[in-house]
Amino acid sequence: MPASYAYLGPEGTFTEVALRTLPEAATRELIPYVSVQSALDAVRTGDAEAAFVPIENSVEGGITTTLDELVAGQPLMIYREVLLSITFALLVRPGTRLSDIKTVTAHPAAQPQVRNWLKRNLPDVVWESAASNADGARLVQEGRYDAAFAGEFAAARYGLEALETGIHDAENAQTRFVLVGRPARPAAPTGADKTSIVLWQRDDHPGGLRDLLGEFATRGINLMLLQSRPTGAGIGNYCFCIDAEGHISDRRVAEALTGLKRICLQVRFLGSYPRADVAMDGVRPPLPGTSDEEFVAAADWVARCQDGRF
């Protein structure tokens, strides 16, 4: 495959900024795509080695466009994640005043992060969604909208001015981005890892979600994301996107996935990869009875019992 990374473009997105923090990005051709779907499709067709896309923000949770693309279609796998602190600037054409702004645009994920600022400062403005924040800046450059919420760094790229900066409703807001490629062997565990999966229930019944979550709870596995997404098969039909602490090579994680495979209609493995939010020395130790050594010892005991050596 070409030595290129696709990403949500155009140039000047937060996605591009986050992507350039990866050391390997310096050795790849970085190609902007107009949507998350088109960036991921470039990987599926072999036009790109990997795609870099947003998947979660700390204000609204999972980014549904990305989750839905990973849930459906040809399987893909997450290899890396990056966290980026997010603040917005209000970008306008030179000479535009706040009182001149009647329309604004940005990526849909930006709206919940600036909603209160808009209510205080531009209560009558009309919001229109753009494919990305940088695309919104491009549309302002073309005269389609009066202003766009984007990174301040995008102003020079599109010949705009930052009328306001440091805009955010939530302090320390972050967006999580992931590097997605075709399925392959996961990287070796680091000791500070995350495993992502999608689960489909066999049927809808009382306690069904509890049964799924019990496979993690009984093995002392903490969940970092749990989000339901409609399957498209009718009202009330959902799958569950889950991020869990640990690596598939950890015995407790492997056994949890084995249990889920037994009771679920379908399980899609989305990858085990290093966590971006914590270093190895910051990971909580396993709960009593859930370390790899204890799993091995328990399995050895069962084997001895089967051999009459207990």
PDB file of C-alpha atoms in Angstrom:
ATOM      1  CA  MET A   1       0.000   0.000   0.000  1.00  0.00           C
ATOM      2  CA  PRO A   2       1.123   3.607  -0.515  1.00  0.00           C
ATOM      3  CA  ALA A   3       3.058   5.135   2.366  1.00  0.00           C
ATOM      4  CA  SER A   4       0.307   7.668   3.042  1.00  0.00           C
ATOM      5  CA  TYR A   5      -2.086   8.559   5.844  1.00  0.00           C
ATOM      6  CA  ALA A   6      -5.567   9.813   5.084  1.00  0.00           C
ATOM      7  CA  TYR A   7      -7.135  12.278   7.508  1.00  0.00           C
ATOM      8  CA  LEU A   8     -10.264  14.371   7.936  1.00  0.00           C
ATOM      9  CA  GLY A   9      -9.505  17.520   5.974  1.00  0.00           C
ATOM     10  CA  PRO A  10      -9.100  19.944   4.412  1.00  0.00           C
ATOM     11  CA  GLU A  11      -5.770  21.316   5.637  1.00  0.00           C
ATOM     12  CA  GLY A  12      -6.019  23.166   8.923  1.00  0.00           C
ATOM     13  CA  THR A  13      -8.234  20.776  10.908  1.00  0.00           C
ATOM     14  CA  PHE A  14      -7.630  19.788  14.507  1.00  0.00           C
ATOM     15  CA  THR A  15      -7.286  16.286  13.062  1.00  0.00           C
ATOM     16  CA  GLU A  16      -4.243  17.358  11.039  1.00  0.00           C
ATOM     17  CA  VAL A  17      -2.675  19.019  14.099  1.00  0.00           C
ATOM     18  CA  ALA A  18      -3.171  15.859  16.170  1.00  0.00           C
ATOM     19  CA  LEU A  19      -1.872  13.631  13.355  1.00  0.00           C
ATOM     20  CA  ARG A  20       1.359  15.614  13.118  1.00  0.00           C
ATOM     21  CA  THR A  21       2.129  14.764  16.754  1.00  0.00           C
ATOM     22  CA  LEU A  22       2.755  11.145  15.702  1.00  0.00           C
ATOM     23  CA  PRO A  23       6.461  10.593  14.930  1.00  0.00           C
ATOM     24  CA  GLU A  24       5.642   8.351  11.956  1.00  0.00           C
ATOM     25  CA  ALA A  25       3.599  11.143  10.341  1.00  0.00           C
ATOM     26  CA  ALA A  26       6.867  12.792   9.300  1.00  0.00           C
ATOM     27  CA  THR A  27       7.633   9.825   7.029  1.00  0.00           C
ATOM     28  CA  ARG A  28       4.195   9.569   5.396  1.00  0.00           C
ATOM     29  CA  GLU A  29       2.355  11.570   2.786  1.00  0.00           C
ATOM     30  CA  LEU A  30      -0.590  13.158   4.602  1.00  0.00           C
ATOM     31  CA  ILE A  31      -3.666  13.348   2.385  1.00  0.00           C
ATOM     32  CA  PRO A  32      -6.794  15.280   3.447  1.00  0.00           C
ATOM     33  CA  TYR A  33     -10.214  13.756   2.707  1.00  0.00           C
ATOM     34  CA  VAL A  34     -13.572  15.492   2.776  1.00  0.00           C
ATOM     35  CA  SER A  35     -15.169  13.220   5.382  1.00  0.00           C
ATOM     36  CA  VAL A  36     -14.473  10.530   7.966  1.00  0.00           C
ATOM     37  CA  GLN A  37     -16.157   8.013   5.681  1.00  0.00           C
ATOM     38  CA  SER A  38     -13.984   8.831   2.677  1.00  0.00           C
ATOM     39  CA  ALA A  39     -10.801   8.725   4.793  1.00  0.00           C
ATOM     40  CA  LEU A  40     -11.662   5.265   6.162  1.00  0.00           C
ATOM     41  CA  ASP A  41     -12.742   4.047   2.728  1.00  0.00           C
ATOM     42  CA  ALA A  42      -9.289   4.994   1.429  1.00  0.00           C
ATOM     43  CA  VAL A  43      -7.854   2.420   3.828  1.00  0.00           C
ATOM     44  CA  ARG A  44     -10.396  -0.210   2.834  1.00  0.00           C
ATOM     45  CA  THR A  45      -9.593   0.217  -0.857  1.00  0.00           C
ATOM     46  CA  GLY A  46      -5.821   0.304  -0.300  1.00  0.00           C
ATOM     47  CA  ASP A  47      -5.422   3.946  -1.362  1.00  0.00           C
ATOM     48  CA  ALA A  48      -3.958   4.776   2.058  1.00  0.00           C
ATOM     49  CA  GLU A  49      -1.954   2.852   4.610  1.00  0.00           C
ATOM     50  CA  ALA A  50      -4.016   4.232   7.490  1.00  0.00           C
ATOM     51  CA  ALA A  51      -6.566   6.923   8.324  1.00  0.00           C
ATOM     52  CA  PHE A  52      -6.542   9.371  11.211  1.00  0.00           C
ATOM     53  CA  VAL A  53      -9.974  10.485  12.441  1.00  0.00           C
ATOM     54  CA  PRO A  54     -11.695  11.884  15.552  1.00  0.00           C
ATOM     55  CA  ILE A  55     -13.614   9.327  17.617  1.00  0.00           C
ATOM     56  CA  GLU A  56     -14.540  10.940  20.961  1.00  0.00           C
ATOM     57  CA  ASN A  57     -14.636  14.287  22.723  1.00  0.00           C
ATOM     58  CA  SER A  58     -14.850  15.019  26.417  1.00  0.00           C
ATOM     59  CA  VAL A  59     -17.997  17.149  26.068  1.00  0.00           C
ATOM     60  CA  GLU A  60     -20.352  14.993  23.979  1.00  0.00           C
ATOM     61  CA  GLY A  61     -18.728  11.551  24.120  1.00  0.00           C
ATOM     62  CA  GLY A  62     -18.322   9.311  21.083  1.00  0.00           C
ATOM     63  CA  ILE A  63     -18.348  10.862  17.605  1.00  0.00           C
ATOM     64  CA  THR A  64     -21.111   8.874  15.976  1.00  0.00           C
ATOM     65  CA  THR A  65     -19.930   9.260  12.377  1.00  0.00           C
ATOM     66  CA  THR A  66     -16.658   7.506  13.185  1.00  0.00           C
ATOM     67  CA  LEU A  67     -18.221   4.883  15.447  1.00  0.00           C
ATOM     68  CA  ASP A  68     -20.807   3.983  12.808  1.00  0.00           C
ATOM     69  CA  GLU A  69     -18.127   3.643  10.137  1.00  0.00           C
ATOM     70  CA  LEU A  70     -16.131   1.265  12.363  1.00  0.00           C
ATOM     71  CA  VAL A  71     -19.248  -0.730  13.255  1.00  0.00           C
ATOM     72  CA  ALA A  72     -20.282  -1.340   9.636  1.00  0.00           C
ATOM     73  CA  GLY A  73     -18.509  -2.375   6.465  1.00  0.00           C
ATOM     74  CA  GLN A  74     -15.201  -4.123   5.945  1.00  0.00           C
ATOM     75  CA  PRO A  75     -13.439  -4.494   9.321  1.00  0.00           C
ATOM     76  CA  LEU A  76     -10.763  -2.007  10.313  1.00  0.00           C
ATOM     77  CA  MET A  77      -8.509  -1.847  13.374  1.00  0.00           C
ATOM     78  CA  ILE A  78      -7.297   0.932  15.683  1.00  0.00           C
ATOM     79  CA  TYR A  79      -3.520   1.087  16.186  1.00  0.00           C
ATOM     80  CA  ARG A  80      -2.887   4.370  18.001  1.00  0.00           C
ATOM     81  CA  GLU A  81      -4.756   7.141  19.782  1.00  0.00           C
ATOM     82  CA  VAL A  82      -3.937  10.798  20.392  1.00  0.00           C
ATOM     83  CA  LEU A  83      -5.540  13.281  22.804  1.00  0.00           C
ATOM     84  CA  LEU A  84      -5.629  16.951  21.810  1.00  0.00           C
ATOM     85  CA  SER A  85      -6.810  19.860  23.955  1.00  0.00           C
ATOM     86  CA  ILE A  86      -9.379  21.886  22.033  1.00  0.00           C
ATOM     87  CA  THR A  87     -10.222  25.584  22.092  1.00  0.00           C
ATOM     88  CA  PHE A  88     -11.904  27.403  19.247  1.00  0.00           C
ATOM     89  CA  ALA A  89     -11.429  30.710  17.502  1.00  0.00           C
ATOM     90  CA  LEU A  90     -14.181  32.575  15.674  1.00  0.00           C
ATOM     91  CA  LEU A  91     -12.740  33.076  12.197  1.00  0.00           C
ATOM     92  CA  VAL A  92     -14.100  35.800   9.909  1.00  0.00           C
ATOM     93  CA  ARG A  93     -13.198  37.630   6.732  1.00  0.00           C
ATOM     94  CA  PRO A  94     -11.074  40.744   7.413  1.00  0.00           C
ATOM     95  CA  GLY A  95     -13.163  43.678   8.559  1.00  0.00           C
ATOM     96  CA  THR A  96     -16.083  41.620   9.868  1.00  0.00           C
ATOM     97  CA  ARG A  97     -17.482  42.771  13.233  1.00  0.00           C
ATOM     98  CA  LEU A  98     -19.372  40.659  15.748  1.00  0.00           C
ATOM     99  CA  SER A  99     -22.567  42.560  14.921  1.00  0.00           C
ATOM    100  CA  ASP A 100     -22.156  41.608  11.223  1.00  0.00           C
ATOM    101  CA  ILE A 101     -22.350  37.867  11.888  1.00  0.00           C
ATOM    102  CA  LYS A 102     -25.669  36.260  10.954  1.00  0.00           C
ATOM    103  CA  THR A 103     -24.475  32.751  10.024  1.00  0.00           C
ATOM    104  CA  VAL A 104     -21.794  30.506  11.516  1.00  0.00           C
ATOM    105  CA  THR A 105     -20.513  27.054  10.630  1.00  0.00           C
ATOM    106  CA  ALA A 106     -18.297  24.268  11.992  1.00  0.00           C
ATOM    107  CA  HIS A 107     -18.204  20.506  12.360  1.00  0.00           C
ATOM    108  CA  PRO A 108     -21.279  19.204  14.265  1.00  0.00           C
ATOM    109  CA  ALA A 109     -19.049  18.045  17.131  1.00  0.00           C
ATOM    110  CA  ALA A 110     -18.008  21.671  17.712  1.00  0.00           C
ATOM    111  CA  GLN A 111     -21.494  22.969  18.452  1.00  0.00           C
ATOM    112  CA  PRO A 112     -21.876  21.434  21.940  1.00  0.00           C
ATOM    113  CA  GLN A 113     -18.474  22.861  22.849  1.00  0.00           C
ATOM    114  CA  VAL A 114     -19.413  26.479  22.016  1.00  0.00           C
ATOM    115  CA  ARG A 115     -23.195  26.431  22.586  1.00  0.00           C
ATOM    116  CA  ASN A 116     -23.175  28.653  25.689  1.00  0.00           C
ATOM    117  CA  TRP A 117     -20.726  31.103  24.128  1.00  0.00           C
ATOM    118  CA  LEU A 118     -23.058  31.443  21.149  1.00  0.00           C
ATOM    119  CA  LYS A 119     -26.051  32.000  23.419  1.00  0.00           C
ATOM    120  CA  ARG A 120     -24.266  34.822  25.235  1.00  0.00           C
ATOM    121  CA  ASN A 121     -22.604  36.515  22.278  1.00  0.00           C
ATOM    122  CA  LEU A 122     -24.566  35.624  19.117  1.00  0.00           C
ATOM    123  CA  PRO A 123     -28.035  34.534  20.294  1.00  0.00           C
ATOM    124  CA  ASP A 124     -29.752  35.067  16.929  1.00  0.00           C
ATOM    125  CA  VAL A 125     -27.116  33.518  14.684  1.00  0.00           C
ATOM    126  CA  VAL A 126     -28.018  30.694  12.294  1.00  0.00           C
ATOM    127  CA  TRP A 127     -25.831  27.575  12.659  1.00  0.00           C
ATOM    128  CA  GLU A 128     -24.998  25.373   9.672  1.00  0.00           C
ATOM    129  CA  SER A 129     -22.860  22.231   9.908  1.00  0.00           C
ATOM    130  CA  ALA A 130     -19.712  21.729   7.834  1.00  0.00           C
ATOM    131  CA  ALA A 131     -17.784  18.572   6.985  1.00  0.00           C
ATOM    132  CA  SER A 132     -14.973  19.748   9.282  1.00  0.00           C
ATOM    133  CA  ASN A 133     -13.978  22.889  11.147  1.00  0.00           C
ATOM    134  CA  ALA A 134     -11.364  23.722   8.521  1.00  0.00           C
ATOM    135  CA  ASP A 135     -13.944  23.187   5.777  1.00  0.00           C
ATOM    136  CA  GLY A 136     -16.115  25.696   7.607  1.00  0.00           C
ATOM    137  CA  ALA A 137     -13.225  28.166   7.448  1.00  0.00           C
ATOM    138  CA  ARG A 138     -12.942  27.533   3.711  1.00  0.00           C
ATOM    139  CA  LEU A 139     -16.663  28.216   3.288  1.00  0.00           C
ATOM    140  CA  VAL A 140     -16.276  31.521   5.136  1.00  0.00           C
ATOM    141  CA  GLN A 141     -13.393  32.400   2.822  1.00  0.00           C
ATOM    142  CA  GLU A 142     -15.697  31.745  -0.134  1.00  0.00           C
ATOM    143  CA  GLY A 143     -18.417  33.975   1.347  1.00  0.00           C
ATOM    144  CA  ARG A 144     -20.879  31.170   2.087  1.00  0.00           C
ATOM    145  CA  TYR A 145     -21.009  31.994   5.822  1.00  0.00           C
ATOM    146  CA  ASP A 146     -20.061  34.944   7.975  1.00  0.00           C
ATOM    147  CA  ALA A 147     -17.954  33.072  10.531  1.00  0.00           C
ATOM    148  CA  ALA A 148     -16.589  29.661  11.433  1.00  0.00           C
ATOM    149  CA  PHE A 149     -15.460  28.007  14.645  1.00  0.00           C
ATOM    150  CA  ALA A 150     -12.063  26.423  14.009  1.00  0.00           C
ATOM    151  CA  GLY A 151      -8.538  26.336  15.334  1.00  0.00           C
ATOM    152  CA  GLU A 152      -6.847  29.733  15.394  1.00  0.00           C
ATOM    153  CA  PHE A 153      -4.060  28.185  13.319  1.00  0.00           C
ATOM    154  CA  ALA A 154      -6.481  27.822  10.375  1.00  0.00           C
ATOM    155  CA  ALA A 155      -6.915  31.588   9.979  1.00  0.00           C
ATOM    156  CA  ALA A 156      -3.759  32.191   7.965  1.00  0.00           C
ATOM    157  CA  ARG A 157      -4.401  29.148   5.765  1.00  0.00           C
ATOM    158  CA  TYR A 158      -7.763  30.559   4.616  1.00  0.00           C
ATOM    159  CA  GLY A 159      -7.026  34.280   4.668  1.00  0.00           C
ATOM    160  CA  LEU A 160      -9.245  34.927   7.683  1.00  0.00           C
ATOM    161  CA  GLU A 161      -8.939  36.785  10.987  1.00  0.00           C
ATOM    162  CA  ALA A 162      -9.551  35.438  14.479  1.00  0.00           C
ATOM    163  CA  LEU A 163     -12.237  37.774  15.807  1.00  0.00           C
ATOM    164  CA  GLU A 164     -12.382  35.891  19.131  1.00  0.00           C
ATOM    165  CA  THR A 165     -10.031  33.250  20.541  1.00  0.00           C
ATOM    166  CA  GLY A 166      -9.979  30.804  23.443  1.00  0.00           C
ATOM    167  CA  ILE A 167     -13.649  29.907  22.980  1.00  0.00           C
ATOM    168  CA  HIS A 168     -14.877  26.875  24.923  1.00  0.00           C
ATOM    169  CA  ASP A 169     -17.779  26.056  27.219  1.00  0.00           C
ATOM    170  CA  ALA A 170     -15.905  23.345  29.140  1.00  0.00           C
ATOM    171  CA  GLU A 171     -12.474  23.798  30.673  1.00  0.00           C
ATOM    172  CA  ASN A 172      -9.812  21.332  29.545  1.00  0.00           C
ATOM    173  CA  ALA A 173     -11.938  19.984  26.687  1.00  0.00           C
ATOM    174  CA  GLN A 174     -10.185  17.277  24.710  1.00  0.00           C
ATOM    175  CA  THR A 175     -10.812  15.306  21.548  1.00  0.00           C
ATOM    176  CA  ARG A 176      -9.517  11.763  21.042  1.00  0.00           C
ATOM    177  CA  PHE A 177      -8.258  10.787  17.594  1.00  0.00           C
ATOM    178  CA  VAL A 178      -7.373   7.293  16.353  1.00  0.00           C
ATOM    179  CA  LEU A 179      -5.087   5.882  13.689  1.00  0.00           C
ATOM    180  CA  VAL A 180      -7.032   3.188  11.842  1.00  0.00           C
ATOM    181  CA  GLY A 181      -5.643   0.558   9.466  1.00  0.00           C
ATOM    182  CA  ARG A 182      -6.500  -2.822   8.034  1.00  0.00           C
ATOM    183  CA  PRO A 183      -6.691  -5.782  10.451  1.00  0.00           C
ATOM    184  CA  ALA A 184      -3.359  -7.271  11.492  1.00  0.00           C
ATOM    185  CA  ARG A 185      -1.651  -8.567  14.604  1.00  0.00           C
ATOM    186  CA  PRO A 186      -1.992  -5.988  17.418  1.00  0.00           C
ATOM    187  CA  ALA A 187       1.156  -4.331  18.682  1.00  0.00           C
ATOM    188  CA  ALA A 188       2.757  -5.885  21.761  1.00  0.00           C
ATOM    189  CA  PRO A 189       1.225  -4.785  25.071  1.00  0.00           C
ATOM    190  CA  THR A 190       2.808  -1.812  26.815  1.00  0.00           C
ATOM    191  CA  GLY A 191       1.179  -2.263  30.220  1.00  0.00           C
ATOM    192  CA  ALA A 192      -0.964   0.832  29.611  1.00  0.00           C
ATOM    193  CA  ASP A 193      -3.338  -0.289  26.880  1.00  0.00           C
ATOM    194  CA  LYS A 194      -6.929  -0.088  25.717  1.00  0.00           C
ATOM    195  CA  THR A 195      -9.062  -2.621  23.828  1.00  0.00           C
ATOM    196  CA  SER A 196     -11.998  -1.545  21.639  1.00  0.00           C
ATOM    197  CA  ILE A 197     -14.842  -3.826  20.540  1.00  0.00           C
ATOM    198  CA  VAL A 198     -18.418  -3.743  19.231  1.00  0.00           C
ATOM    199  CA  LEU A 199     -21.057  -6.130  20.612  1.00  0.00           C
ATOM    200  CA  TRP A 200     -24.381  -7.286  19.191  1.00  0.00           C
ATOM    201  CA  GLN A 201     -26.839  -9.088  21.498  1.00  0.00           C
ATOM    202  CA  ARG A 202     -28.522 -12.304  20.375  1.00  0.00           C
ATOM    203  CA  ASP A 203     -31.873 -10.898  21.466  1.00  0.00           C
ATOM    204  CA  ASP A 204     -33.350  -8.129  23.562  1.00  0.00           C
ATOM    205  CA  HIS A 205     -34.177  -9.417  27.051  1.00  0.00           C
ATOM    206  CA  PRO A 206     -34.196  -8.159  30.649  1.00  0.00           C
ATOM    207  CA  GLY A 207     -30.669  -8.029  31.999  1.00  0.00           C
ATOM    208  CA  GLY A 208     -29.107  -8.445  28.562  1.00  0.00           C
ATOM    209  CA  LEU A 209     -26.718  -5.501  28.922  1.00  0.00           C
ATOM    210  CA  ARG A 210     -25.925  -6.595  32.484  1.00  0.00           C
ATOM    211  CA  ASP A 211     -24.871  -9.992  31.126  1.00  0.00           C
ATOM    212  CA  LEU A 212     -22.478  -8.331  28.674  1.00  0.00           C
ATOM    213  CA  LEU A 213     -20.997  -6.010  31.267  1.00  0.00           C
ATOM    214  CA  GLY A 214     -20.686  -8.871  33.741  1.00  0.00           C
ATOM    215  CA  GLU A 215     -18.027 -10.470  31.543  1.00  0.00           C
ATOM    216  CA  PHE A 216     -15.849  -7.436  32.279  1.00  0.00           C
ATOM    217  CA  ALA A 217     -16.861  -6.875  35.911  1.00  0.00           C
ATOM    218  CA  THR A 218     -16.120 -10.413  37.105  1.00  0.00           C
ATOM    219  CA  ARG A 219     -12.597 -10.094  35.697  1.00  0.00           C
ATOM    220  CA  GLY A 220     -11.886  -6.660  37.155  1.00  0.00           C
ATOM    221  CA  ILE A 221     -11.807  -4.862  33.797  1.00  0.00           C
ATOM    222  CA  ASN A 222     -12.680  -1.168  33.842  1.00  0.00           C
ATOM    223  CA  LEU A 223     -14.684   0.280  30.940  1.00  0.00           C
ATOM    224  CA  MET A 224     -13.664   3.634  29.511  1.00  0.00           C
ATOM    225  CA  LEU A 225     -16.405   4.035  26.880  1.00  0.00           C
ATOM    226  CA  LEU A 226     -19.841   2.462  26.528  1.00  0.00           C
ATOM    227  CA  GLN A 227     -22.048   3.832  23.782  1.00  0.00           C
ATOM    228  CA  SER A 228     -25.057   2.299  22.062  1.00  0.00           C
ATOM    229  CA  ARG A 229     -25.554   2.757  18.322  1.00  0.00           C
ATOM    230  CA  PRO A 230     -28.641   1.797  16.283  1.00  0.00           C
ATOM    231  CA  THR A 231     -28.145  -1.188  14.002  1.00  0.00           C
ATOM    232  CA  GLY A 232     -30.593   0.066  11.381  1.00  0.00           C
ATOM    233  CA  ALA A 233     -32.809  -2.989  11.919  1.00  0.00           C
ATOM    234  CA  GLY A 234     -35.611  -1.014  13.596  1.00  0.00           C
ATOM    235  CA  ILE A 235     -36.381   0.930  16.757  1.00  0.00           C
ATOM    236  CA  GLY A 236     -34.821  -0.650  19.828  1.00  0.00           C
ATOM    237  CA  ASN A 237     -32.118  -2.574  17.949  1.00  0.00           C
ATOM    238  CA  TYR A 238     -28.706  -1.459  19.145  1.00  0.00           C
ATOM    239  CA  CYS A 239     -25.098  -2.559  19.220  1.00  0.00           C
ATOM    240  CA  PHE A 240     -22.638  -1.427  21.884  1.00  0.00           C
ATOM    241  CA  CYS A 241     -19.267   0.237  21.306  1.00  0.00           C
ATOM    242  CA  ILE A 242     -16.929  -0.430  24.224  1.00  0.00           C
ATOM    243  CA  ASP A 243     -13.426   0.666  25.219  1.00  0.00           C
ATOM    244  CA  ALA A 244     -11.932  -1.449  28.016  1.00  0.00           C
ATOM    245  CA  GLU A 245      -8.700  -1.154  29.943  1.00  0.00           C
ATOM    246  CA  GLY A 246      -6.099  -3.734  29.008  1.00  0.00           C
ATOM    247  CA  HIS A 247      -4.733  -5.615  26.001  1.00  0.00           C
ATOM    248  CA  ILE A 248      -6.124  -8.675  24.253  1.00  0.00           C
ATOM    249  CA  SER A 249      -2.992 -10.571  25.309  1.00  0.00           C
ATOM    250  CA  ASP A 250      -3.881  -9.979  28.982  1.00  0.00           C
ATOM    251  CA  ARG A 251      -5.506 -13.139  30.309  1.00  0.00           C
ATOM    252  CA  ARG A 252      -8.430 -11.293  31.897  1.00  0.00           C
ATOM    253  CA  VAL A 253      -9.185  -9.415  28.670  1.00  0.00           C
ATOM    254  CA  ALA A 254      -8.841 -12.532  26.509  1.00  0.00           C
ATOM    255  CA  GLU A 255     -11.192 -14.474  28.795  1.00  0.00           C
ATOM    256  CA  ALA A 256     -13.723 -11.635  28.766  1.00  0.00           C
ATOM    257  CA  LEU A 257     -13.690 -11.589  24.967  1.00  0.00           C
ATOM    258  CA  THR A 258     -14.064 -15.381  24.934  1.00  0.00           C
ATOM    259  CA  GLY A 259     -17.104 -15.107  27.183  1.00  0.00           C
ATOM    260  CA  LEU A 260     -18.628 -12.361  25.061  1.00  0.00           C
ATOM    261  CA  LYS A 261     -18.082 -14.372  21.890  1.00  0.00           C
ATOM    262  CA  ARG A 262     -20.081 -17.214  23.464  1.00  0.00           C
ATOM    263  CA  ILE A 263     -23.110 -15.124  24.438  1.00  0.00           C
ATOM    264  CA  CYS A 264     -23.223 -12.433  21.731  1.00  0.00           C
ATOM    265  CA  LEU A 265     -24.653 -12.650  18.254  1.00  0.00           C
ATOM    266  CA  GLN A 266     -21.517 -10.934  16.969  1.00  0.00           C
ATOM    267  CA  VAL A 267     -18.324  -9.401  18.374  1.00  0.00           C
ATOM    268  CA  ARG A 268     -16.140  -7.080  16.309  1.00  0.00           C
ATOM    269  CA  PHE A 269     -12.593  -6.566  17.561  1.00  0.00           C
ATOM    270  CA  LEU A 270     -11.410  -3.013  16.858  1.00  0.00           C
ATOM    271  CA  GLY A 271      -7.918  -3.335  18.285  1.00  0.00           C
ATOM    272  CA  SER A 272      -5.681  -3.218  21.359  1.00  0.00           C
ATOM    273  CA  TYR A 273      -3.367  -0.205  21.444  1.00  0.00           C
ATOM    274  CA  PRO A 274      -1.441   2.085  23.819  1.00  0.00           C
ATOM    275  CA  ARG A 275      -3.484   4.489  25.902  1.00  0.00           C
ATOM    276  CA  ALA A 276      -2.799   8.180  25.369  1.00  0.00           C
ATOM    277  CA  ASP A 277      -4.190   9.326  28.721  1.00  0.00           C
ATOM    278  CA  VAL A 278      -1.842   7.533  31.116  1.00  0.00           C
ATOM    279  CA  ALA A 279       1.723   6.255  31.297  1.00  0.00           C
ATOM    280  CA  MET A 280       2.502   2.712  32.376  1.00  0.00           C
ATOM    281  CA  ASP A 281       3.357   3.793  35.924  1.00  0.00           C
ATOM    282  CA  GLY A 282      -0.084   5.409  36.219  1.00  0.00           C
ATOM    283  CA  VAL A 283      -2.107   2.262  35.500  1.00  0.00           C
ATOM    284  CA  ARG A 284      -4.027   0.812  38.428  1.00  0.00           C
ATOM    285  CA  PRO A 285      -2.832  -2.656  39.440  1.00  0.00           C
ATOM    286  CA  PRO A 286      -5.191  -5.580  38.697  1.00  0.00           C
ATOM    287  CA  LEU A 287      -7.804  -6.387  41.302  1.00  0.00           C
ATOM    288  CA  PRO A 288      -7.051  -9.459  43.458  1.00  0.00           C
ATOM    289  CA  GLY A 289      -7.602 -12.610  41.417  1.00  0.00           C
ATOM    290  CA  THR A 290      -7.375 -10.920  38.003  1.00  0.00           C
ATOM    291  CA  SER A 291      -3.639 -10.833  37.244  1.00  0.00           C
ATOM    292  CA  ASP A 292      -2.202 -12.990  34.470  1.00  0.00           C
ATOM    293  CA  GLU A 293      -0.322 -15.045  37.055  1.00  0.00           C
ATOM    294  CA  GLU A 294      -3.517 -15.791  38.973  1.00  0.00           C
ATOM    295  CA  PHE A 295      -5.355 -16.799  35.795  1.00  0.00           C
ATOM    296  CA  VAL A 296      -2.500 -19.167  34.893  1.00  0.00           C
ATOM    297  CA  ALA A 297      -2.460 -20.633  38.391  1.00  0.00           C
ATOM    298  CA  ALA A 298      -6.225 -21.202  38.343  1.00  0.00           C
ATOM    299  CA  ALA A 299      -6.080 -22.910  34.931  1.00  0.00           C
ATOM    300  CA  ASP A 300      -3.214 -25.093  36.173  1.00  0.00           C
ATOM    301  CA  TRP A 301      -5.278 -26.101  39.212  1.00  0.00           C
ATOM    302  CA  VAL A 302      -8.212 -27.139  36.989  1.00  0.00           C
ATOM    303  CA  ALA A 303      -5.815 -29.192  34.834  1.00  0.00           C
ATOM    304  CA  ARG A 304      -4.465 -30.928  37.938  1.00  0.00           C
ATOM    305  CA  CYS A 305      -7.975 -31.703  39.094  1.00  0.00           C
ATOM    306  CA  GLN A 306      -8.766 -33.250  35.727  1.00  0.00           C
ATOM    307  CA  ASP A 307      -5.680 -35.418  36.084  1.00  0.00           C
ATOM    308  CA  GLY A 308      -6.469 -36.410  39.647  1.00  0.00           C
ATOM    309  CA  ARG A 309      -3.452 -34.488  40.982  1.00  0.00           C
ATOM    310  CA  PHE A 310      -5.260 -32.025  43.223  1.00  0.00           C
TER     311      PHE A 310
END
